[in-house]
Amino acid sequence: MVQYANAGLDASFAALSDATRRGVLEQLGRAEASITDLAEKFNMTLTGMKKHVGVLERAGLVSTEKVGRVRTCKIGPRRLEEEMAWLERYRQLWDARFDELDKVVEELKRKEQVDGRKKRE
């Protein structure tokens, strides 16, 4: 089995794989929020939200700051450029494959039309 050593990509995609965490990122994209505010917004316990924020924080997607008893979350320093580059490589690969598939389908349609004409004659 091939093993890839890119912990950053793994952490990012693992963090983004959960709908709640994607929602947290969307929320923080609009405004900073405390973990308490996020927990209320997503109808979840503080402990549950702290775990979600921790995953996002380890991936560099969220940063937190504790002032007194309040931990405030904001969008982190990572811009997902490496992830976008990885996705772009695969998008280009799939685009090329679909373009080739379109050519095959068009050729089959053309042959089908020609064969249909021959049968009628």
PDB file of C-alpha atoms in Angstrom:
ATOM      1  CA  MET A   1       0.000   0.000   0.000  1.00  0.00           C
ATOM      2  CA  VAL A   2       1.277   3.459  -0.885  1.00  0.00           C
ATOM      3  CA  GLN A   3       1.680   5.772   2.100  1.00  0.00           C
ATOM      4  CA  TYR A   4       1.688   9.532   1.678  1.00  0.00           C
ATOM      5  CA  ALA A   5       3.431  11.665   4.256  1.00  0.00           C
ATOM      6  CA  ASN A   6       1.440  14.862   4.259  1.00  0.00           C
ATOM      7  CA  ALA A   7      -0.011  15.346   7.717  1.00  0.00           C
ATOM      8  CA  GLY A   8      -1.205  18.859   6.857  1.00  0.00           C
ATOM      9  CA  LEU A   9      -3.474  17.660   4.060  1.00  0.00           C
ATOM     10  CA  ASP A  10      -4.722  14.786   6.192  1.00  0.00           C
ATOM     11  CA  ALA A  11      -5.550  17.100   9.087  1.00  0.00           C
ATOM     12  CA  SER A  12      -7.309  19.610   6.833  1.00  0.00           C
ATOM     13  CA  PHE A  13      -9.424  17.075   4.990  1.00  0.00           C
ATOM     14  CA  ALA A  14     -10.244  15.256   8.233  1.00  0.00           C
ATOM     15  CA  ALA A  15     -11.336  18.560   9.778  1.00  0.00           C
ATOM     16  CA  LEU A  16     -13.414  19.478   6.724  1.00  0.00           C
ATOM     17  CA  SER A  17     -15.040  16.044   6.510  1.00  0.00           C
ATOM     18  CA  ASP A  18     -17.526  16.885   9.261  1.00  0.00           C
ATOM     19  CA  ALA A  19     -20.588  19.031   8.522  1.00  0.00           C
ATOM     20  CA  THR A  20     -20.536  20.668  11.958  1.00  0.00           C
ATOM     21  CA  ARG A  21     -16.926  21.729  11.555  1.00  0.00           C
ATOM     22  CA  ARG A  22     -17.650  23.126   8.082  1.00  0.00           C
ATOM     23  CA  GLY A  23     -20.552  25.030   9.641  1.00  0.00           C
ATOM     24  CA  VAL A  24     -18.265  26.377  12.360  1.00  0.00           C
ATOM     25  CA  LEU A  25     -15.862  27.639   9.699  1.00  0.00           C
ATOM     26  CA  GLU A  26     -18.723  29.322   7.840  1.00  0.00           C
ATOM     27  CA  GLN A  27     -19.896  30.940  11.074  1.00  0.00           C
ATOM     28  CA  LEU A  28     -16.388  32.135  11.962  1.00  0.00           C
ATOM     29  CA  GLY A  29     -15.991  33.488   8.438  1.00  0.00           C
ATOM     30  CA  ARG A  30     -18.751  35.940   9.331  1.00  0.00           C
ATOM     31  CA  ALA A  31     -17.584  36.855  12.848  1.00  0.00           C
ATOM     32  CA  GLU A  32     -15.504  35.643  15.766  1.00  0.00           C
ATOM     33  CA  ALA A  33     -17.437  33.649  18.346  1.00  0.00           C
ATOM     34  CA  SER A  34     -16.936  32.043  21.727  1.00  0.00           C
ATOM     35  CA  ILE A  35     -17.131  28.297  22.106  1.00  0.00           C
ATOM     36  CA  THR A  36     -20.303  28.859  24.147  1.00  0.00           C
ATOM     37  CA  ASP A  37     -21.876  30.826  21.293  1.00  0.00           C
ATOM     38  CA  LEU A  38     -20.914  28.142  18.777  1.00  0.00           C
ATOM     39  CA  ALA A  39     -22.262  25.364  21.011  1.00  0.00           C
ATOM     40  CA  GLU A  40     -25.598  27.175  21.293  1.00  0.00           C
ATOM     41  CA  LYS A  41     -25.753  27.893  17.574  1.00  0.00           C
ATOM     42  CA  PHE A  42     -25.153  24.217  16.745  1.00  0.00           C
ATOM     43  CA  ASN A  43     -27.302  22.903  19.598  1.00  0.00           C
ATOM     44  CA  MET A  44     -24.465  20.927  21.150  1.00  0.00           C
ATOM     45  CA  THR A  45     -22.678  20.588  24.474  1.00  0.00           C
ATOM     46  CA  LEU A  46     -19.670  22.733  25.312  1.00  0.00           C
ATOM     47  CA  THR A  47     -17.529  19.596  25.481  1.00  0.00           C
ATOM     48  CA  GLY A  48     -18.642  18.516  22.013  1.00  0.00           C
ATOM     49  CA  MET A  49     -17.956  21.934  20.523  1.00  0.00           C
ATOM     50  CA  LYS A  50     -14.558  22.119  22.242  1.00  0.00           C
ATOM     51  CA  LYS A  51     -13.629  18.850  20.533  1.00  0.00           C
ATOM     52  CA  HIS A  52     -14.732  20.144  17.118  1.00  0.00           C
ATOM     53  CA  VAL A  53     -12.832  23.396  17.622  1.00  0.00           C
ATOM     54  CA  GLY A  54      -9.776  21.415  18.732  1.00  0.00           C
ATOM     55  CA  VAL A  55      -9.777  19.437  15.473  1.00  0.00           C
ATOM     56  CA  LEU A  56     -10.066  22.664  13.475  1.00  0.00           C
ATOM     57  CA  GLU A  57      -7.345  24.292  15.568  1.00  0.00           C
ATOM     58  CA  ARG A  58      -4.902  21.390  15.097  1.00  0.00           C
ATOM     59  CA  ALA A  59      -5.469  21.669  11.347  1.00  0.00           C
ATOM     60  CA  GLY A  60      -4.653  25.385  11.526  1.00  0.00           C
ATOM     61  CA  LEU A  61      -8.110  26.350  10.293  1.00  0.00           C
ATOM     62  CA  VAL A  62      -9.181  28.026  13.543  1.00  0.00           C
ATOM     63  CA  SER A  63      -7.290  29.837  16.256  1.00  0.00           C
ATOM     64  CA  THR A  64      -8.536  30.457  19.771  1.00  0.00           C
ATOM     65  CA  GLU A  65      -7.693  32.900  22.509  1.00  0.00           C
ATOM     66  CA  LYS A  66      -8.732  32.575  26.109  1.00  0.00           C
ATOM     67  CA  VAL A  67      -9.472  35.759  28.001  1.00  0.00           C
ATOM     68  CA  GLY A  68     -10.668  35.067  31.511  1.00  0.00           C
ATOM     69  CA  ARG A  69     -13.208  32.279  31.283  1.00  0.00           C
ATOM     70  CA  VAL A  70     -14.130  32.884  27.633  1.00  0.00           C
ATOM     71  CA  ARG A  71     -12.376  31.139  24.744  1.00  0.00           C
ATOM     72  CA  THR A  72     -12.920  33.100  21.530  1.00  0.00           C
ATOM     73  CA  CYS A  73     -12.522  31.425  18.129  1.00  0.00           C
ATOM     74  CA  LYS A  74     -11.614  32.994  14.808  1.00  0.00           C
ATOM     75  CA  ILE A  75     -10.531  31.807  11.388  1.00  0.00           C
ATOM     76  CA  GLY A  76      -6.976  30.483  11.595  1.00  0.00           C
ATOM     77  CA  PRO A  77      -3.838  31.324   9.675  1.00  0.00           C
ATOM     78  CA  ARG A  78      -4.064  28.546   7.053  1.00  0.00           C
ATOM     79  CA  ARG A  79      -5.422  29.596   3.676  1.00  0.00           C
ATOM     80  CA  LEU A  80      -5.887  26.064   2.279  1.00  0.00           C
ATOM     81  CA  GLU A  81      -3.571  26.816  -0.651  1.00  0.00           C
ATOM     82  CA  GLU A  82      -1.931  23.388  -0.502  1.00  0.00           C
ATOM     83  CA  GLU A  83      -5.347  21.720  -0.390  1.00  0.00           C
ATOM     84  CA  MET A  84      -6.569  23.775  -3.348  1.00  0.00           C
ATOM     85  CA  ALA A  85      -3.457  22.827  -5.348  1.00  0.00           C
ATOM     86  CA  TRP A  86      -4.054  19.139  -4.551  1.00  0.00           C
ATOM     87  CA  LEU A  87      -7.698  19.385  -5.614  1.00  0.00           C
ATOM     88  CA  GLU A  88      -6.768  21.301  -8.775  1.00  0.00           C
ATOM     89  CA  ARG A  89      -4.430  18.514  -9.910  1.00  0.00           C
ATOM     90  CA  TYR A  90      -7.267  16.013  -9.626  1.00  0.00           C
ATOM     91  CA  ARG A  91      -9.770  18.383 -11.236  1.00  0.00           C
ATOM     92  CA  GLN A  92      -7.496  18.670 -14.263  1.00  0.00           C
ATOM     93  CA  LEU A  93      -7.088  14.897 -14.394  1.00  0.00           C
ATOM     94  CA  TRP A  94     -10.847  14.310 -14.266  1.00  0.00           C
ATOM     95  CA  ASP A  95     -11.533  17.067 -16.795  1.00  0.00           C
ATOM     96  CA  ALA A  96      -9.161  15.389 -19.239  1.00  0.00           C
ATOM     97  CA  ARG A  97     -10.769  11.998 -18.657  1.00  0.00           C
ATOM     98  CA  PHE A  98     -14.271  13.369 -19.128  1.00  0.00           C
ATOM     99  CA  ASP A  99     -13.184  15.137 -22.323  1.00  0.00           C
ATOM    100  CA  GLU A 100     -11.911  11.807 -23.661  1.00  0.00           C
ATOM    101  CA  LEU A 101     -15.139  10.088 -22.589  1.00  0.00           C
ATOM    102  CA  ASP A 102     -17.151  12.764 -24.436  1.00  0.00           C
ATOM    103  CA  LYS A 103     -15.188  11.971 -27.592  1.00  0.00           C
ATOM    104  CA  VAL A 104     -15.950   8.248 -27.235  1.00  0.00           C
ATOM    105  CA  VAL A 105     -19.653   8.926 -26.673  1.00  0.00           C
ATOM    106  CA  GLU A 106     -19.819  11.222 -29.704  1.00  0.00           C
ATOM    107  CA  GLU A 107     -18.068   8.596 -31.854  1.00  0.00           C
ATOM    108  CA  LEU A 108     -20.523   5.912 -30.683  1.00  0.00           C
ATOM    109  CA  LYS A 109     -23.487   8.194 -31.441  1.00  0.00           C
ATOM    110  CA  ARG A 110     -22.120   8.875 -34.908  1.00  0.00           C
ATOM    111  CA  LYS A 111     -21.627   5.141 -35.561  1.00  0.00           C
ATOM    112  CA  GLU A 112     -25.117   4.414 -34.256  1.00  0.00           C
ATOM    113  CA  GLN A 113     -26.612   6.962 -36.664  1.00  0.00           C
ATOM    114  CA  VAL A 114     -24.652   5.532 -39.594  1.00  0.00           C
ATOM    115  CA  ASP A 115     -25.644   1.946 -38.652  1.00  0.00           C
ATOM    116  CA  GLY A 116     -29.286   3.022 -38.334  1.00  0.00           C
ATOM    117  CA  ARG A 117     -29.221   4.490 -41.834  1.00  0.00           C
ATOM    118  CA  LYS A 118     -27.696   1.330 -43.273  1.00  0.00           C
ATOM    119  CA  LYS A 119     -30.377  -0.891 -41.717  1.00  0.00           C
ATOM    120  CA  ARG A 120     -33.177   1.227 -43.197  1.00  0.00           C
ATOM    121  CA  GLU A 121     -31.683   1.041 -46.689  1.00  0.00           C
TER     122      GLU A 121
END
